[in-house]
């Protein structure tokens, strides 16, 4: 059994993060999302802490998690629907050692059984939207085959040369030619 957050939709990005805790038995293959993200400086929340309301009670979270949940909640598929998501920092009782140790052992199952694992890289910055568009375009392909093909290409002798980095770094423009 794991805990998940049911986050309610909101009209505006800055609206409160309102949620409830639910319990799911992984043996029944429930539908839920799981979040993979960096905690940031969670140890010392202080002035960089943000409110999350769980069952009406205030729970403080870090900036990274607040940003992730707000952006995901605003995603088109959750605009009108609740977001059912497993988040380790909240769904694992962090101050109860025995339970925390048991829940940490369940993490593999939570990530492997989630309908989708959402990877939060952070808000838009430094042309990340362009990079994400390119990545999503590549993901439409069979990415396992694509990664195997790319790995084989990067295993070619040219990439192992010591001068490769210098040649790439100082070039005004690079054209890579292979076959065709």
Short mmCIF file of C-alpha atoms in Angstrom, two decimals:
data_model
loop_
_atom_site.label_atom_id
_atom_site.label_comp_id
_atom_site.label_asym_id
_atom_site.label_seq_id
_atom_site.Cartn_x
_atom_site.Cartn_y
_atom_site.Cartn_z
CA UNK A 1 0.00 0.00 0.00
CA UNK A 2 1.22 3.48 -0.86
CA UNK A 3 -0.07 6.98 -0.24
CA UNK A 4 -0.79 9.27 -3.17
CA UNK A 5 -1.85 12.88 -3.42
CA UNK A 6 -5.10 13.77 -5.16
CA UNK A 7 -4.50 17.36 -6.27
CA UNK A 8 -7.53 19.39 -7.24
CA UNK A 9 -7.56 21.46 -10.46
CA UNK A 10 -7.25 25.24 -10.16
CA UNK A 11 -8.35 28.20 -12.24
CA UNK A 12 -5.03 30.07 -11.90
CA UNK A 13 -1.41 28.96 -11.61
CA UNK A 14 -0.90 30.63 -8.19
CA UNK A 15 -4.10 29.21 -6.63
CA UNK A 16 -3.55 27.08 -3.52
CA UNK A 17 -2.37 23.53 -4.01
CA UNK A 18 -5.34 21.71 -2.48
CA UNK A 19 -5.05 17.97 -2.09
CA UNK A 20 -6.12 14.91 -0.18
CA UNK A 21 -4.18 11.78 0.71
CA UNK A 22 -5.43 8.47 -0.62
CA UNK A 23 -4.16 4.95 -0.09
CA UNK A 24 -3.64 2.60 -3.03
CA UNK A 25 -2.87 -1.10 -2.96
CA UNK A 26 -0.28 -1.77 -5.65
CA UNK A 27 -1.48 -5.39 -5.91
CA UNK A 28 -4.59 -4.11 -7.73
CA UNK A 29 -2.65 -2.12 -10.38
CA UNK A 30 -4.20 1.28 -9.63
CA UNK A 31 -3.93 4.23 -12.02
CA UNK A 32 -1.67 6.99 -10.72
CA UNK A 33 1.30 9.12 -11.78
CA UNK A 34 4.68 9.27 -10.02
CA UNK A 35 6.93 12.32 -9.85
CA UNK A 36 10.69 12.25 -10.34
CA UNK A 37 12.33 15.57 -9.43
CA UNK A 38 15.09 17.11 -7.36
CA UNK A 39 14.14 18.09 -3.84
CA UNK A 40 16.37 21.15 -3.70
CA UNK A 41 17.30 22.38 -0.22
CA UNK A 42 14.51 20.56 1.61
CA UNK A 43 16.35 20.33 4.92
CA UNK A 44 16.02 24.05 5.62
CA UNK A 45 12.68 25.13 4.18
CA UNK A 46 12.70 28.51 5.91
CA UNK A 47 11.76 31.43 3.66
CA UNK A 48 11.84 29.21 0.55
CA UNK A 49 8.97 27.01 1.71
CA UNK A 50 5.60 26.82 0.04
CA UNK A 51 2.18 25.73 1.30
CA UNK A 52 0.49 22.52 0.21
CA UNK A 53 -2.91 21.83 1.73
CA UNK A 54 -3.51 18.15 2.47
CA UNK A 55 -6.97 17.27 3.77
CA UNK A 56 -7.30 20.94 4.76
CA UNK A 57 -4.09 20.92 6.84
CA UNK A 58 -1.04 23.00 5.95
CA UNK A 59 2.09 21.08 4.88
CA UNK A 60 5.27 22.91 3.85
CA UNK A 61 7.14 21.87 0.69
CA UNK A 62 10.23 23.10 -1.11
CA UNK A 63 10.35 25.42 -4.09
CA UNK A 64 11.12 22.66 -6.62
CA UNK A 65 8.13 20.53 -5.60
CA UNK A 66 5.81 23.54 -5.48
CA UNK A 67 6.85 24.53 -9.00
CA UNK A 68 6.54 20.96 -10.29
CA UNK A 69 3.04 20.42 -8.88
CA UNK A 70 1.80 23.78 -10.17
CA UNK A 71 3.15 23.20 -13.68
CA UNK A 72 1.84 19.62 -13.84
CA UNK A 73 -1.56 20.66 -12.44
CA UNK A 74 -1.76 23.26 -15.22
CA UNK A 75 -1.01 20.70 -17.93
CA UNK A 76 -3.91 20.26 -20.33
CA UNK A 77 -4.86 16.76 -19.13
CA UNK A 78 -5.24 17.95 -15.52
CA UNK A 79 -6.93 21.31 -16.11
CA UNK A 80 -10.34 19.85 -15.35
CA UNK A 81 -9.39 16.57 -13.65
CA UNK A 82 -7.75 15.68 -10.36
CA UNK A 83 -4.09 14.72 -10.49
CA UNK A 84 -3.44 11.46 -8.63
CA UNK A 85 0.30 11.45 -8.01
CA UNK A 86 2.90 9.73 -5.84
CA UNK A 87 5.52 12.18 -4.55
CA UNK A 88 8.20 10.74 -2.27
CA UNK A 89 8.71 13.85 -0.11
CA UNK A 90 5.01 13.93 0.79
CA UNK A 91 3.74 10.38 0.39
CA UNK A 92 6.52 8.83 2.47
CA UNK A 93 6.24 9.76 6.15
CA UNK A 94 9.66 11.41 6.43
CA UNK A 95 9.82 11.70 10.23
CA UNK A 96 8.78 8.11 11.09
CA UNK A 97 11.94 6.01 10.53
CA UNK A 98 10.40 2.52 10.49
CA UNK A 99 7.62 3.52 8.09
CA UNK A 100 10.03 5.57 5.98
CA UNK A 101 12.36 2.57 5.61
CA UNK A 102 9.43 0.36 4.56
CA UNK A 103 8.06 2.97 2.13
CA UNK A 104 11.50 3.55 0.57
CA UNK A 105 11.53 -0.17 -0.26
CA UNK A 106 8.21 0.36 -2.09
CA UNK A 107 9.65 3.10 -4.33
CA UNK A 108 10.68 0.67 -7.06
CA UNK A 109 7.13 -0.68 -7.23
CA UNK A 110 5.63 2.81 -7.17
CA UNK A 111 7.74 3.97 -10.12
CA UNK A 112 7.35 0.72 -12.08
CA UNK A 113 3.58 0.53 -11.60
CA UNK A 114 2.78 4.21 -12.16
CA UNK A 115 0.76 4.85 -15.31
CA UNK A 116 3.25 7.59 -16.08
CA UNK A 117 6.43 8.75 -14.40
CA UNK A 118 6.56 12.52 -14.75
CA UNK A 119 10.12 13.86 -14.80
CA UNK A 120 10.31 17.47 -13.64
CA UNK A 121 13.39 19.27 -14.99
CA UNK A 122 12.31 22.70 -13.79
CA UNK A 123 10.62 25.76 -15.29
CA UNK A 124 11.45 27.11 -18.75
CA UNK A 125 14.89 28.69 -19.09
CA UNK A 126 17.70 29.08 -21.62
CA UNK A 127 15.87 27.72 -24.69
CA UNK A 128 14.58 24.70 -22.79
CA UNK A 129 11.24 24.93 -24.62
CA UNK A 130 13.04 24.44 -27.95
CA UNK A 131 15.00 21.52 -26.53
CA UNK A 132 11.81 19.96 -25.13
CA UNK A 133 10.08 20.28 -28.51
CA UNK A 134 13.01 18.46 -30.14
CA UNK A 135 12.99 15.80 -27.44
CA UNK A 136 9.24 15.23 -27.80
CA UNK A 137 9.67 14.93 -31.55
CA UNK A 138 12.34 12.27 -31.01
CA UNK A 139 10.13 10.45 -28.48
CA UNK A 140 7.49 9.85 -31.15
CA UNK A 141 9.95 7.35 -32.61
CA UNK A 142 10.64 4.03 -31.01
CA UNK A 143 13.05 5.51 -28.49
CA UNK A 144 14.57 2.20 -27.42
CA UNK A 145 15.67 1.49 -30.99
CA UNK A 146 16.68 5.11 -31.44
CA UNK A 147 18.85 5.03 -28.29
CA UNK A 148 20.48 1.78 -29.44
CA UNK A 149 21.19 3.33 -32.86
CA UNK A 150 22.52 6.52 -31.28
CA UNK A 151 24.69 4.51 -28.90
CA UNK A 152 26.18 2.59 -31.84
CA UNK A 153 26.86 5.86 -33.67
CA UNK A 154 28.58 7.36 -30.62
CA UNK A 155 30.70 4.21 -30.26
CA UNK A 156 32.42 4.92 -33.59
CA UNK A 157 36.15 5.60 -33.48
CA UNK A 158 35.90 9.35 -34.19
CA UNK A 159 34.22 10.02 -30.81
CA UNK A 160 37.10 8.32 -28.99
CA UNK A 161 39.75 10.68 -30.35
CA UNK A 162 41.30 12.99 -27.79
CA UNK A 163 40.99 16.09 -30.02
CA UNK A 164 37.24 15.76 -30.61
CA UNK A 165 36.22 18.16 -27.86
CA UNK A 166 38.64 20.85 -29.02
CA UNK A 167 37.60 20.48 -32.65
CA UNK A 168 33.92 20.78 -31.74
CA UNK A 169 34.41 23.61 -29.26
CA UNK A 170 36.41 25.92 -31.54
CA UNK A 171 34.47 25.33 -34.75
CA UNK A 172 32.28 28.16 -36.04
CA UNK A 173 29.91 25.62 -37.49
CA UNK A 174 29.78 21.83 -37.42
CA UNK A 175 28.35 19.47 -40.00
CA UNK A 176 28.34 15.77 -39.17
CA UNK A 177 28.26 13.39 -42.12
CA UNK A 178 27.69 9.68 -41.87
CA UNK A 179 26.76 7.54 -44.86
CA UNK A 180 24.23 8.67 -47.45
#
